[in-house]
PDB file of C-alpha atoms in Angstrom:
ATOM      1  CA  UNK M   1       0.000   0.000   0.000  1.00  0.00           C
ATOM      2  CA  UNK M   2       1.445   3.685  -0.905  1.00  0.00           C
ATOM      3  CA  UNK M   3       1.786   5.773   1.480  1.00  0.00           C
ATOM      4  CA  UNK M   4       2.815   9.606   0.886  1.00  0.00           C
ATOM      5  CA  UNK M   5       6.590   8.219   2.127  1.00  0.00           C
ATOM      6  CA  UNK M   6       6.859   4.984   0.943  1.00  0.00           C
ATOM      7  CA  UNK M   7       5.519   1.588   0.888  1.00  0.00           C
ATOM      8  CA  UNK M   8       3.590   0.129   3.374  1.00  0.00           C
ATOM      9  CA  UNK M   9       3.623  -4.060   3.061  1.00  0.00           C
ATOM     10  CA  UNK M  10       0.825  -4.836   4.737  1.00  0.00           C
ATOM     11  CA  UNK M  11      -2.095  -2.300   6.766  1.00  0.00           C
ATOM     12  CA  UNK M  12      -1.262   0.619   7.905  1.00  0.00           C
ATOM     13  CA  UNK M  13      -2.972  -0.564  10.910  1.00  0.00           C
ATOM     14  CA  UNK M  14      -0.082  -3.155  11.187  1.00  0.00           C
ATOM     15  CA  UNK M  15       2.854  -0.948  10.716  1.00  0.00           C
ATOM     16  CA  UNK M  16       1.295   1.331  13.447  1.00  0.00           C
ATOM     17  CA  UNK M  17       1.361  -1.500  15.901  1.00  0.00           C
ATOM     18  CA  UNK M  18       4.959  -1.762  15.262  1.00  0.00           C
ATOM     19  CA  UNK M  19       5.792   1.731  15.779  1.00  0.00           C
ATOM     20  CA  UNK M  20       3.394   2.249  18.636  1.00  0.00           C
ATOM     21  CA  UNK M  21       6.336   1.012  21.373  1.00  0.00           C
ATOM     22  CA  UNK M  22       9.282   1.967  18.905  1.00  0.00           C
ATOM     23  CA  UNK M  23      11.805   3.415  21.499  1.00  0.00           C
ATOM     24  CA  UNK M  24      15.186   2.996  19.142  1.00  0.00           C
ATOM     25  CA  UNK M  25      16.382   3.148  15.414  1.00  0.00           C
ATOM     26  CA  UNK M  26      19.620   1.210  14.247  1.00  0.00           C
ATOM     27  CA  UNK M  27      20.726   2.311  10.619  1.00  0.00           C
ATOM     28  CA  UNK M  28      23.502   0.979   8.234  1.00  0.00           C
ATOM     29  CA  UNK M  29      25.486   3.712   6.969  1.00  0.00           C
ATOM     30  CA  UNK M  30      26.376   3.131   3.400  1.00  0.00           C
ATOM     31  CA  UNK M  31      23.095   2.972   1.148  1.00  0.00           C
ATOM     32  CA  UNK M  32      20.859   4.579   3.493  1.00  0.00           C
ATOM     33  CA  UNK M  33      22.879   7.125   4.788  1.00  0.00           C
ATOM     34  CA  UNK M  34      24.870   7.790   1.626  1.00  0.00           C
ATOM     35  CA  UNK M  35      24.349   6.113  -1.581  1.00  0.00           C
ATOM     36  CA  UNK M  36      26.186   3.443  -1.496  1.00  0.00           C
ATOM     37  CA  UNK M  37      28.687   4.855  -4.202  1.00  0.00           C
ATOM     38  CA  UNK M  38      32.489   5.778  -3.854  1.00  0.00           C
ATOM     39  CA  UNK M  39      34.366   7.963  -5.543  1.00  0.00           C
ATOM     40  CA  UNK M  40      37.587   6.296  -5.525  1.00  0.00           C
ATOM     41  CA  UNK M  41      41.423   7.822  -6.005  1.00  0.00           C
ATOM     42  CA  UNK M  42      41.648  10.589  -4.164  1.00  0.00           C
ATOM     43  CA  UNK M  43      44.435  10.758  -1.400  1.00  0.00           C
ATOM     44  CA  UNK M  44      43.110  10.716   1.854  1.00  0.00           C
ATOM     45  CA  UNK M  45      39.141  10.472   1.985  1.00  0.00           C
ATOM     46  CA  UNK M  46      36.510   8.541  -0.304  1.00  0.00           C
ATOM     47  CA  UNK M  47      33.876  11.296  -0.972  1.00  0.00           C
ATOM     48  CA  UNK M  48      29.495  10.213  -0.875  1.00  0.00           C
ATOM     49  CA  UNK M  49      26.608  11.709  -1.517  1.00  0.00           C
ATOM     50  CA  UNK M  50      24.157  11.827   1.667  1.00  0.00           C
ATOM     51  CA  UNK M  51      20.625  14.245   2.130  1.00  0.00           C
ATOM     52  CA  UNK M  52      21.069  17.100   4.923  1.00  0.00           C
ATOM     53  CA  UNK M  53      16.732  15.760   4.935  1.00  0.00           C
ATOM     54  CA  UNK M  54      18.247  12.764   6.595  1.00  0.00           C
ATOM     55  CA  UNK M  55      20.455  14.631   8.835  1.00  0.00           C
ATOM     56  CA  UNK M  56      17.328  16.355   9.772  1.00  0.00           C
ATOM     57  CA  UNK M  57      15.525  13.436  10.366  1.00  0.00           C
ATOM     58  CA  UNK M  58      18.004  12.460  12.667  1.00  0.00           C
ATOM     59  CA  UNK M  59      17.617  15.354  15.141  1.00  0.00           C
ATOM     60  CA  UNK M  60      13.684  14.721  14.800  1.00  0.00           C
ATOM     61  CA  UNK M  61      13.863  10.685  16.108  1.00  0.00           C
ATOM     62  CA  UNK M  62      16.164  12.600  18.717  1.00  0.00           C
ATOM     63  CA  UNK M  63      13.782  14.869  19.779  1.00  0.00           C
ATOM     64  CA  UNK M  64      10.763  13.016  19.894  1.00  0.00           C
ATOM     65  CA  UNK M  65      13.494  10.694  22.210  1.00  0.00           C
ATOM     66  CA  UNK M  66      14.027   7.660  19.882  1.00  0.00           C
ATOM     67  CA  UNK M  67      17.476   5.916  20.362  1.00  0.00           C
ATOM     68  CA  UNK M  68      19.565   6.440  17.213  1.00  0.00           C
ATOM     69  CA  UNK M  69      22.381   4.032  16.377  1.00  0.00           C
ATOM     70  CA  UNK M  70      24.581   3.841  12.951  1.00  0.00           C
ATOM     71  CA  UNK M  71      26.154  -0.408  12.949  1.00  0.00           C
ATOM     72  CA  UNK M  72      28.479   0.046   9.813  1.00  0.00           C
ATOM     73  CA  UNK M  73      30.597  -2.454   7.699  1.00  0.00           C
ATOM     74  CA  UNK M  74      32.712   1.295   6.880  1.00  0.00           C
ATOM     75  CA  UNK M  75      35.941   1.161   8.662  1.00  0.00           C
ATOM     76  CA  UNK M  76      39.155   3.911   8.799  1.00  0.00           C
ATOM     77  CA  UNK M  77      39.202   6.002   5.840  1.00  0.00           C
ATOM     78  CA  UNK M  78      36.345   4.594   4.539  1.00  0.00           C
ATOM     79  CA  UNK M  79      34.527   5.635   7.580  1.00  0.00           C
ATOM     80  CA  UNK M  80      35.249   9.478   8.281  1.00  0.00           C
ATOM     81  CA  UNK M  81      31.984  10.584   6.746  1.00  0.00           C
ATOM     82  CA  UNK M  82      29.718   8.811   9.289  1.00  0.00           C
ATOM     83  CA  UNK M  83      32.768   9.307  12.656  1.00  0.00           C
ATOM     84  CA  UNK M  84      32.262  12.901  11.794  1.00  0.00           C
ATOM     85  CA  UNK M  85      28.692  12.899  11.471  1.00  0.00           C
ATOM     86  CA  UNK M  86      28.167  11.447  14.595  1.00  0.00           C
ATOM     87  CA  UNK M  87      30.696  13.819  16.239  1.00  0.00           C
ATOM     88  CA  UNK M  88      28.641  16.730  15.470  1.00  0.00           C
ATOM     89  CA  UNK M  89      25.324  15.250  16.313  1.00  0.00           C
ATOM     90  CA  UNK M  90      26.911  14.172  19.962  1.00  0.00           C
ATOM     91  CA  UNK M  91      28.146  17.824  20.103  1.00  0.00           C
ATOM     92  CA  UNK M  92      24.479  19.436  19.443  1.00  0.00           C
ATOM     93  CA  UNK M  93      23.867  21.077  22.625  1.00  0.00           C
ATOM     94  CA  UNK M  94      20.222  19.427  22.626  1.00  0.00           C
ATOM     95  CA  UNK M  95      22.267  16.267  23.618  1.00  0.00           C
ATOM     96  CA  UNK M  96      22.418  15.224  26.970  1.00  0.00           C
ATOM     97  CA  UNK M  97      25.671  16.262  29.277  1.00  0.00           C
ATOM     98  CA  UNK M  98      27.067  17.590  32.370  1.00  0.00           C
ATOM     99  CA  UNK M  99      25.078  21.003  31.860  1.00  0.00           C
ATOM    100  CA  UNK M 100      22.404  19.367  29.936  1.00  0.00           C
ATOM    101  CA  UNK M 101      21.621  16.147  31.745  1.00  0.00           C
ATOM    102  CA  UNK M 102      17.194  15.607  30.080  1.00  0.00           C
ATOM    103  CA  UNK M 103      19.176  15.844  26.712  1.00  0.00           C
ATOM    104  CA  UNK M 104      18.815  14.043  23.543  1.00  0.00           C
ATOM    105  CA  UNK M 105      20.290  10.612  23.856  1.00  0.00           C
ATOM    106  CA  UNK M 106      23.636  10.073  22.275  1.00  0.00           C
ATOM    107  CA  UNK M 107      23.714   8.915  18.702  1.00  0.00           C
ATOM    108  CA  UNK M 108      25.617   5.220  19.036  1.00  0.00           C
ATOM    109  CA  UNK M 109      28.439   3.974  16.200  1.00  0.00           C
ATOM    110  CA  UNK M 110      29.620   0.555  15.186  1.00  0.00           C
ATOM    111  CA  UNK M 111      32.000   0.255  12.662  1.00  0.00           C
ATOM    112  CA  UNK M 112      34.045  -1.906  10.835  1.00  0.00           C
ATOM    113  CA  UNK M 113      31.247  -4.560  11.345  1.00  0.00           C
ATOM    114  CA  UNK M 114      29.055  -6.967   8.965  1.00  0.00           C
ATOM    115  CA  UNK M 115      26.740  -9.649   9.238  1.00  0.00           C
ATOM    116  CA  UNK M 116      26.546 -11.688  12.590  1.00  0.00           C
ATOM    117  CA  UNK M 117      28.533  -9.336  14.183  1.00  0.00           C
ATOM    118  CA  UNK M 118      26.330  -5.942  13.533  1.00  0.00           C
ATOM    119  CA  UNK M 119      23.845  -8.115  15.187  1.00  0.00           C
ATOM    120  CA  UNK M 120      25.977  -8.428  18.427  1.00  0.00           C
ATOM    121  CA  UNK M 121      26.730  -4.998  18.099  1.00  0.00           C
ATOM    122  CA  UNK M 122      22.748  -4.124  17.885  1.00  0.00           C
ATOM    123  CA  UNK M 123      22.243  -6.305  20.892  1.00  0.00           C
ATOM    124  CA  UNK M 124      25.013  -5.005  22.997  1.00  0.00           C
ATOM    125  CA  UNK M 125      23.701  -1.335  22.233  1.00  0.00           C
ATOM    126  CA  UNK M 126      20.313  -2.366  23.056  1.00  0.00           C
ATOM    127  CA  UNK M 127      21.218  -3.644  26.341  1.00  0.00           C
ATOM    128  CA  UNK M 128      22.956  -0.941  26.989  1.00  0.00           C
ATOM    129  CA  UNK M 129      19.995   1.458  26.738  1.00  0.00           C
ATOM    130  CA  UNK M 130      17.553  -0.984  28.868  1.00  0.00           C
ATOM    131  CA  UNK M 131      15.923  -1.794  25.080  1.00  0.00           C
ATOM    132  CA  UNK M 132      14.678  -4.653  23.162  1.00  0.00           C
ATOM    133  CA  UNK M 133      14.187  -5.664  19.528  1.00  0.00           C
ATOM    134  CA  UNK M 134      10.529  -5.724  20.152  1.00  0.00           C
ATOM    135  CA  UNK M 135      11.398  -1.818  20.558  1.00  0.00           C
ATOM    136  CA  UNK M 136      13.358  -1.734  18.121  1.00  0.00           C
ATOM    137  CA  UNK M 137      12.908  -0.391  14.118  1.00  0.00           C
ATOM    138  CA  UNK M 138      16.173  -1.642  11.239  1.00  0.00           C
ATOM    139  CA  UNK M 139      16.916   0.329   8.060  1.00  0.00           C
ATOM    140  CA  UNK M 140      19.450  -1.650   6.018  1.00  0.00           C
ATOM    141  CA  UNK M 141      20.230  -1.883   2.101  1.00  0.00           C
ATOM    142  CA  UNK M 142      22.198  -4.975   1.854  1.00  0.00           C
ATOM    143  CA  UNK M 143      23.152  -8.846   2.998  1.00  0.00           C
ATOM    144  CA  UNK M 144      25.119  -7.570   5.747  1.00  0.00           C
ATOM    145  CA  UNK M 145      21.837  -6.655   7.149  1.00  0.00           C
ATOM    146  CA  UNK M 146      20.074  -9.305   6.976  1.00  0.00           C
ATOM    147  CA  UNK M 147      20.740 -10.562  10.557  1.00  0.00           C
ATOM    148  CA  UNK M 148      19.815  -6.935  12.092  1.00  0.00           C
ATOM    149  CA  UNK M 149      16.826  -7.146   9.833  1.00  0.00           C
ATOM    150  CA  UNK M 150      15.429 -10.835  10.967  1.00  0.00           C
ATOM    151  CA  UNK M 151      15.346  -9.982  14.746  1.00  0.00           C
ATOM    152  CA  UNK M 152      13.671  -6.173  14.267  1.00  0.00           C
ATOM    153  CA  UNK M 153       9.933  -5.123  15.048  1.00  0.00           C
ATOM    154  CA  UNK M 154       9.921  -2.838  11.867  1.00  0.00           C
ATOM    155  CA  UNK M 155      11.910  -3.906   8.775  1.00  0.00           C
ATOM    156  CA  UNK M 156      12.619  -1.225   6.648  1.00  0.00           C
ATOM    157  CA  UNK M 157      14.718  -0.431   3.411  1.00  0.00           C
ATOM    158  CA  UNK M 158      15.067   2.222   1.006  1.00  0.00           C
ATOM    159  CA  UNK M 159      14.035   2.043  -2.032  1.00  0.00           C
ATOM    160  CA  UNK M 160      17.334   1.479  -3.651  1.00  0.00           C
ATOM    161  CA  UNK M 161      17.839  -1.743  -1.675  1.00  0.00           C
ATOM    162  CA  UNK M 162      18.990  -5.155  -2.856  1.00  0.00           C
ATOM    163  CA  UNK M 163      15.936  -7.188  -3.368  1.00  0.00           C
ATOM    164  CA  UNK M 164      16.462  -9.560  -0.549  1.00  0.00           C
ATOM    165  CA  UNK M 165      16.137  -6.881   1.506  1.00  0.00           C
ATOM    166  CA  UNK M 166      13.394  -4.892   0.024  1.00  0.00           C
ATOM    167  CA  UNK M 167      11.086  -8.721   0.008  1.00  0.00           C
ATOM    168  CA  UNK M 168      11.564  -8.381   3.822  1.00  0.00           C
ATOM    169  CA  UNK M 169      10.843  -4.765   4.994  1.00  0.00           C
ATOM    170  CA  UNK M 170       7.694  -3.620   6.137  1.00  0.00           C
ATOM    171  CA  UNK M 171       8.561  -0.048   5.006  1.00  0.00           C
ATOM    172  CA  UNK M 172      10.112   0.948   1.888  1.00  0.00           C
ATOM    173  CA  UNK M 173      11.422   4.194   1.761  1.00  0.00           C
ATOM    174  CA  UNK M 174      10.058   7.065  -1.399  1.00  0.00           C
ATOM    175  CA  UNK M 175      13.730   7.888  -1.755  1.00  0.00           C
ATOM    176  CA  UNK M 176      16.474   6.002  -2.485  1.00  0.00           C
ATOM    177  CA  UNK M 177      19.837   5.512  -0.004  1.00  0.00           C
ATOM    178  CA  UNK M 178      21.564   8.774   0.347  1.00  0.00           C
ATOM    179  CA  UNK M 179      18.429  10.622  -1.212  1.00  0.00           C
ATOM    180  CA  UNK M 180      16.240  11.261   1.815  1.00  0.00           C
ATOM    181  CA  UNK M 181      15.435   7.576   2.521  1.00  0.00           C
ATOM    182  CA  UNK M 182      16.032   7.965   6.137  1.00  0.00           C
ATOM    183  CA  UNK M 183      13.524  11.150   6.597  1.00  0.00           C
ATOM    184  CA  UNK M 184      11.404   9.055   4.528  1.00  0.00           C
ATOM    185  CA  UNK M 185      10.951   6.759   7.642  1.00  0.00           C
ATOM    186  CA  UNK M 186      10.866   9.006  10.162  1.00  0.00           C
ATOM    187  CA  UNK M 187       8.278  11.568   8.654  1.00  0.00           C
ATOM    188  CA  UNK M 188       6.318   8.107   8.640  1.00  0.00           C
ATOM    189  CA  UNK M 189       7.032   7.346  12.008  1.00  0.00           C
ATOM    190  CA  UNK M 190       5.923  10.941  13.057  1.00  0.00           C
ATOM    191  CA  UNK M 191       2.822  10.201  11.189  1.00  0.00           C
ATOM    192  CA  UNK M 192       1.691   7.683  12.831  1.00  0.00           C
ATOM    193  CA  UNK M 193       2.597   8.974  16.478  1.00  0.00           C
ATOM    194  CA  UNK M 194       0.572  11.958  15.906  1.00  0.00           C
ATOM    195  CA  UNK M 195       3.545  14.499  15.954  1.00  0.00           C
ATOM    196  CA  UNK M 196       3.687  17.734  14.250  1.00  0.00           C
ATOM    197  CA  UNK M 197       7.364  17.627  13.529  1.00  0.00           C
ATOM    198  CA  UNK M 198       7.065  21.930  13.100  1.00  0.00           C
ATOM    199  CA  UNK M 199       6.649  21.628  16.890  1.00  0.00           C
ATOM    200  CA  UNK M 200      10.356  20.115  17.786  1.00  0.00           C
ATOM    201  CA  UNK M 201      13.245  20.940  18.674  1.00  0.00           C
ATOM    202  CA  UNK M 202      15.506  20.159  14.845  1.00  0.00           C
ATOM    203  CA  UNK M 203      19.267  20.675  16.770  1.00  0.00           C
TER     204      UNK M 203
END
């Protein structure tokens, strides 16, 4: 079923029930934060194309207090895009510190990590933060995924996902990896809650 932000497999009653309790977000990194495309031979960095909507959407699962996490298979070089990302988020001063201490929750990073062990990464994290994958919504592109994906309450993908991936989500993203798939999700999640997002807090 379409929905204004994606694809809804199943009701939308269903996919409401599974975002009712949703109390944490784990993304991959490379094709749903970025595209999932290098630009390779250029000393020193490996440039991507990534949405400031998702960045956006970040801050808005923050403020509505959803648990963010990033569980990458990006490592070193390959991973300065997403390390500085999450540096600047952590540094927002909505996010909770010594002189802020009912801030946004920290945004978590994994990296160097696929397969079976992003899933022991997710479940560490989780346990960390008192949380559960019945709490719990995955956004991933690709096999390495697939474990994350399996244990979730909501399965998601963007649009631009490998097939085996897009046959399981309940929520396919409008826009493709890198393109806005991530706002995609949480303007849908938003939806659903009831939550004017012109009403929050966006840094």
């Amino acid at each position: 079923m379409w929905n204004k932000h994606g694809v809804i497999v199943g009701s939308k009653v269903e996919a409401a029930h599974k975002i009712r309790d949703l109390k944490a977000v784990i993304f991959d990194a490379d094709g749903v934060l970025t595209d999932n495309c290098v630009l390779e031979g250029l000393e020193g960095s490996k440039p991507r194309w990534r949405s400031h909507y998702d960045g956006q959407g970040i801050s808005l699962l923050r403020a509505v207090r959803i648990h963010v996490c990033f569980i990458t298979a990006e490592s070193g070089v390959d991973a300065q895009a997403i390390d500085g990302l999450v540096e600047r988020w952590n540094g927002l001063p909505s996010t909770i510190g010594v002189n802020n201490p009912g801030g946004w929750g920290k945004v978590g990073l994994f990296k160097g990590l696929v397969g079976i062990q992003k899933l022991e990464a997710a479940e560490e994290w989780l346990s960390e933060h008192n949380m559960t994958w019945a709490e719990c919504a995955v956004m991933g592109d690709d096999l390495v995924d697939v474990p994350m994906l399996r244990k979730a309450r909501l399965k998601v993908a963007p649009r631009s996902a490998e097939q085996v991936v897009l046959s399981m989500a309940d929520f396919v993203s409008r826009r493709p990896g890198g393109g806005g798939a991530i706002r995609d999700l949480v303007n849908f999640i938003l939806e659903i809650k009831g939550v004017d997002q012109t009403t929050l807090s966006t840094r």
